[in-house]
XYZ file of C-alpha atoms in Angstrom:
367
model
C 108.882 105.089 71.199
C 105.641 106.718 69.993
C 102.898 105.243 72.210
C 99.193 105.987 71.842
C 96.240 104.819 73.932
C 92.740 104.255 72.606
C 89.526 103.602 74.531
C 87.137 101.696 72.309
C 84.221 99.259 72.423
C 86.078 96.376 70.760
C 89.362 95.409 69.108
C 87.978 95.988 65.601
C 87.347 99.635 66.405
C 90.836 99.952 67.913
C 92.519 98.564 64.791
C 90.797 101.182 62.644
C 92.267 104.034 64.726
C 95.682 102.403 65.102
C 96.110 101.907 61.361
C 94.911 105.466 60.712
C 97.268 107.100 63.251
C 100.293 104.796 63.370
C 100.187 102.836 60.127
C 99.429 99.225 59.260
C 102.730 98.003 60.768
C 101.991 99.433 64.215
C 102.316 97.140 67.229
C 99.765 96.557 69.998
C 101.581 96.802 73.349
C 98.774 95.993 75.792
C 95.028 95.667 76.280
C 92.938 96.040 79.441
C 89.373 96.703 80.619
C 88.615 100.154 82.058
C 85.549 102.012 83.355
C 84.511 105.263 81.670
C 82.138 108.005 82.879
C 81.931 106.537 86.364
C 80.513 109.673 88.011
C 81.315 111.128 91.417
C 81.147 107.846 93.317
C 82.598 105.494 90.704
C 79.203 104.030 89.836
C 77.393 103.172 86.608
C 80.485 103.343 84.405
C 80.672 101.787 80.974
C 83.279 99.050 80.463
C 85.660 99.947 77.640
C 88.691 98.290 76.063
C 91.894 100.334 76.446
C 94.465 99.484 73.783
C 98.033 100.826 73.849
C 99.837 100.781 70.495
C 103.232 101.848 69.195
C 104.430 102.945 65.777
C 106.742 100.382 64.187
C 110.456 101.177 64.578
C 113.231 99.160 62.955
C 115.763 98.243 65.619
C 119.050 96.447 65.300
C 118.046 93.847 67.890
C 115.030 92.802 65.759
C 112.560 92.856 68.602
C 109.578 90.615 68.202
C 106.423 92.477 67.146
C 102.927 91.856 65.882
C 101.688 94.361 63.283
C 98.240 95.866 63.739
C 97.029 94.007 60.650
C 97.774 90.693 62.398
C 96.832 91.699 65.941
C 93.207 90.644 65.613
C 94.193 87.188 64.461
C 96.922 86.768 67.088
C 95.499 88.399 70.209
C 92.080 89.899 69.553
C 91.767 91.468 72.997
C 91.177 88.045 74.520
C 90.774 87.948 78.294
C 93.260 85.076 78.305
C 96.052 87.283 76.887
C 97.287 89.248 79.863
C 98.751 92.735 79.687
C 102.012 91.421 81.128
C 102.428 88.776 78.432
C 101.601 91.254 75.662
C 104.078 93.856 76.911
C 106.786 91.231 77.388
C 106.243 89.892 73.871
C 106.433 93.289 72.200
C 109.050 95.130 74.278
C 111.796 92.572 75.043
C 114.292 90.887 72.705
C 113.143 87.464 73.817
C 110.479 86.072 71.497
C 108.338 84.071 73.940
C 105.980 81.639 72.280
C 102.591 80.545 73.593
C 104.111 77.190 74.490
C 106.731 78.782 76.758
C 104.034 80.784 78.568
C 102.087 77.580 79.206
C 105.223 75.837 80.462
C 105.931 78.668 82.912
C 102.343 78.563 84.172
C 102.531 74.808 84.722
C 105.750 75.298 86.728
C 103.913 77.832 88.912
C 101.127 75.305 89.479
C 103.373 72.488 90.773
C 104.111 73.895 94.273
C 100.478 75.019 94.612
C 99.286 71.501 93.763
C 101.584 70.047 96.441
C 100.368 72.549 99.053
C 96.754 71.867 98.093
C 97.285 68.130 98.532
C 98.891 68.762 101.927
C 95.880 70.783 103.111
C 93.515 68.014 101.969
C 95.490 65.393 103.913
C 95.557 67.619 107.019
C 91.802 68.160 106.861
C 91.209 64.426 106.484
C 93.452 63.586 109.449
C 91.847 66.205 111.688
C 88.331 65.062 110.808
C 89.131 61.414 111.560
C 90.935 62.188 114.845
C 88.311 64.370 116.521
C 84.663 65.081 115.837
C 84.723 67.897 118.390
C 87.397 69.931 116.614
C 86.935 73.689 116.851
C 84.529 74.659 114.071
C 86.295 77.990 113.582
C 89.622 76.229 112.906
C 87.995 73.846 110.447
C 86.289 76.797 108.778
C 89.618 78.611 108.385
C 91.252 75.531 106.861
C 88.365 75.019 104.453
C 88.525 78.709 103.517
C 92.243 78.354 102.731
C 91.505 75.245 100.672
C 88.866 77.181 98.741
C 91.333 80.001 98.028
C 93.889 77.500 96.741
C 91.322 75.868 94.480
C 90.348 79.288 93.131
C 93.993 80.081 92.351
C 94.422 76.693 90.676
C 91.372 77.369 88.518
C 92.791 80.717 87.355
C 96.188 79.208 86.529
C 94.618 76.206 84.810
C 92.613 78.575 82.608
C 95.829 80.162 81.357
C 97.350 76.789 80.469
C 94.485 75.989 78.120
C 94.468 76.631 74.412
C 94.522 80.308 73.452
C 94.357 79.665 69.731
C 91.386 81.212 67.961
C 88.960 79.093 65.913
C 88.993 79.383 62.125
C 85.993 81.684 61.648
C 84.787 84.562 59.477
C 85.849 87.961 60.842
C 82.511 88.969 62.422
C 82.064 85.639 64.204
C 85.670 85.757 65.396
C 85.162 89.281 66.754
C 82.052 88.249 68.659
C 83.814 85.141 69.978
C 86.621 87.349 71.310
C 84.155 89.800 72.856
C 82.345 87.000 74.698
C 85.626 85.660 76.089
C 86.739 89.204 76.978
C 83.497 89.610 78.955
C 84.262 86.469 80.971
C 82.242 83.775 79.193
C 83.892 80.355 79.313
C 85.859 79.549 76.180
C 83.972 76.315 75.455
C 80.589 78.067 75.551
C 81.605 81.041 73.425
C 83.271 78.716 70.895
C 80.188 76.490 70.681
C 77.888 79.490 70.150
C 79.856 80.901 67.220
C 80.314 77.453 65.671
C 76.547 76.835 65.818
C 75.923 80.290 64.370
C 78.271 79.582 61.470
C 76.382 76.378 60.646
C 72.982 78.081 60.704
C 73.733 81.414 59.014
C 74.283 82.317 55.383
C 77.513 83.976 54.245
C 75.578 87.172 53.561
C 74.119 87.208 57.088
C 77.546 86.654 58.669
C 78.866 89.770 56.931
C 76.327 91.862 58.881
C 77.852 92.256 62.370
C 74.648 93.624 63.946
C 72.682 90.651 62.624
C 75.294 88.208 63.978
C 74.984 89.735 67.474
C 71.182 89.456 67.384
C 71.353 85.874 66.094
C 73.666 84.736 68.915
C 71.614 86.651 71.507
C 68.534 84.724 70.360
C 70.470 81.466 70.633
C 71.313 82.337 74.240
C 67.669 83.159 74.981
C 66.651 79.701 73.751
C 69.363 77.947 75.775
C 68.698 79.725 79.094
C 65.725 78.200 80.875
C 63.329 80.654 82.525
C 61.028 79.375 85.264
C 57.737 80.883 86.410
C 59.315 82.309 89.555
C 57.007 82.376 92.570
C 54.152 81.191 90.349
C 55.992 77.904 89.901
C 55.830 77.098 93.621
C 53.182 74.483 94.407
C 52.498 75.421 98.040
C 49.434 77.628 98.712
C 51.531 80.077 100.722
C 54.609 81.074 98.736
C 57.711 81.815 100.842
C 60.903 82.844 99.030
C 64.300 83.827 100.501
C 66.676 85.795 98.273
C 70.291 84.740 98.879
C 73.532 85.824 97.242
C 76.704 87.936 97.411
C 76.730 91.635 98.252
C 75.741 94.033 95.482
C 73.923 91.657 93.123
C 70.539 93.337 93.621
C 68.679 91.246 96.200
C 66.860 94.203 97.790
C 65.866 95.637 94.398
C 64.682 92.197 93.296
C 62.564 91.920 96.444
C 60.865 95.232 95.631
C 60.108 94.124 92.069
C 58.707 90.733 93.099
C 56.602 92.264 95.879
C 55.150 94.847 93.489
C 54.326 92.161 90.930
C 52.652 89.942 93.535
C 50.466 92.804 94.771
C 49.622 94.614 91.523
C 49.511 91.799 88.978
C 48.357 88.828 91.066
C 46.443 90.785 93.753
C 48.093 88.856 96.597
C 48.661 89.834 100.214
C 52.432 90.248 100.676
C 54.597 90.299 103.826
C 58.300 91.238 103.875
C 61.131 89.985 106.098
C 64.776 91.102 106.309
C 67.519 88.911 107.770
C 69.818 91.578 109.228
C 72.699 89.932 111.105
C 75.244 92.632 110.161
C 73.133 95.761 110.836
C 73.114 96.708 107.151
C 71.153 99.617 105.663
C 69.127 97.250 103.452
C 66.669 96.580 106.289
C 65.808 100.278 106.542
C 65.355 100.499 102.773
C 62.887 97.606 102.859
C 61.115 99.123 105.874
C 60.591 102.338 103.886
C 59.396 100.363 100.846
C 57.004 98.297 102.991
C 55.381 101.489 104.306
C 54.790 102.726 100.763
C 53.064 99.537 99.639
C 51.357 99.071 103.034
C 52.853 95.625 103.655
C 53.899 94.219 107.066
C 57.653 94.083 107.644
C 59.854 92.315 110.207
C 63.585 92.069 110.913
C 65.017 88.650 111.828
C 68.379 87.786 113.382
C 67.887 84.206 114.592
C 66.235 81.015 113.378
C 63.712 80.975 116.246
C 62.574 84.465 115.247
C 62.176 83.363 111.632
C 59.835 80.507 112.542
C 57.762 82.706 114.857
C 57.369 85.545 112.330
C 56.476 83.229 109.436
C 53.799 81.665 111.647
C 52.433 85.143 112.401
C 52.074 85.793 108.647
C 49.939 82.695 108.133
C 47.125 84.695 106.508
C 49.408 86.198 103.817
C 49.700 84.694 100.325
C 53.355 85.558 99.684
C 56.291 86.103 102.042
C 59.505 87.496 100.538
C 62.719 87.402 102.583
C 65.772 89.589 101.950
C 69.171 88.540 103.350
C 72.551 90.098 104.127
C 75.122 90.019 101.357
C 77.358 87.022 101.980
C 80.711 86.332 100.319
C 80.998 82.853 98.843
C 84.420 82.597 100.519
C 83.235 83.444 104.022
C 82.459 80.039 105.525
C 81.244 81.524 108.816
C 78.596 83.701 107.129
C 77.486 80.833 104.899
C 77.111 78.562 107.930
C 75.001 81.165 109.767
C 72.769 81.617 106.726
C 72.260 77.859 106.347
C 71.267 77.650 110.014
C 68.434 80.141 109.469
C 67.183 78.639 106.196
C 67.424 74.956 107.071
C 63.725 74.246 106.532
C 63.856 73.068 102.929
C 60.172 72.197 102.634
C 58.862 75.496 103.942
C 61.147 78.194 102.510
C 62.194 78.246 98.856
C 65.769 79.569 98.575
C 66.467 81.622 95.441
C 70.072 82.501 94.561
C 70.438 86.007 93.092
C 73.335 86.525 90.646
C 74.463 89.433 88.498
C 73.998 88.727 84.782
C 77.285 90.539 84.074
C 79.368 88.252 86.329
C 82.016 85.999 84.817
C 81.130 82.339 84.325
C 83.851 81.247 86.758
C 82.522 83.583 89.481
C 78.939 82.391 88.951
C 80.030 78.756 89.174
C 81.900 79.386 92.425
C 78.975 81.288 93.999
C 76.468 78.619 92.928
C 78.655 75.842 94.333
C 79.190 77.565 97.701
C 75.577 78.675 98.212
C 74.236 75.341 96.980
């Protein structure tokens, strides 16, 4: 079999190369996301779509195939069409339909649902029997319950409808790109439907214009607050919380610079360093450059004492250790330190490139 791989920005670009090299009857075998030009340490790479295609071959067993001309309509590089399902559809004699895939997924979910229900019952019984139950044990059980719920969410996503809406080509392409990037299906579908209602046929034919139009729709939907300026208290105290690697330390540096240069405020910096991370040293170095006081905190009592010592400062910005949304112990420790709701404003930091499902989980756990 003549297989060729293409690394492209989107499925439309892939189809152009596939038809040129392998003909209009070529078959798409698989699609997956890959990083390109990642550098020496695997950083800063660009996300590309890798498409594997095969030239059409007439076989006696009449294997099921989807020509390249129909691939966009049928699969479109959707994140909900897994590489395994694609390969199985193209390369085996069995012609599995979408319905059969859903049925198999539902069968996989049944034992997980039973186990999930069992964990819930166990947790309820333990809670009612003893208030003094070991917190670590309860934390482990809750962590397992969270993992099961996460797995159920992933499986439930694959049982949903994977049919594409009836849209003009450019809107359909953008819809597929949004889903491929991790946006929830209902949001991406609503965006393109609204765009279709508010755009002329001529505008829809211009792909660049369609992207700009939908980007502007998103900008109108997403509410942007005034940040620290929106806080009513005279002394503004903000703690930056969130998972590892989302940019909390960088965000702290940007906010501190804005407070000092734009608003001419006296700024103090605090780092909650319970895991001896390097972030505290980075902030210490930054604090020296901007001539701001800096303190490291490990316990709640220290936090209260240091905030009191910064009484004369207009703004206090607090950086925290990266904390996984699935680590109940770390979350509990963080809540213990930031339990003073009226005094410290907690701000959750998220990566704009995260999938909707990941953002929802992080928001729920940190909330």
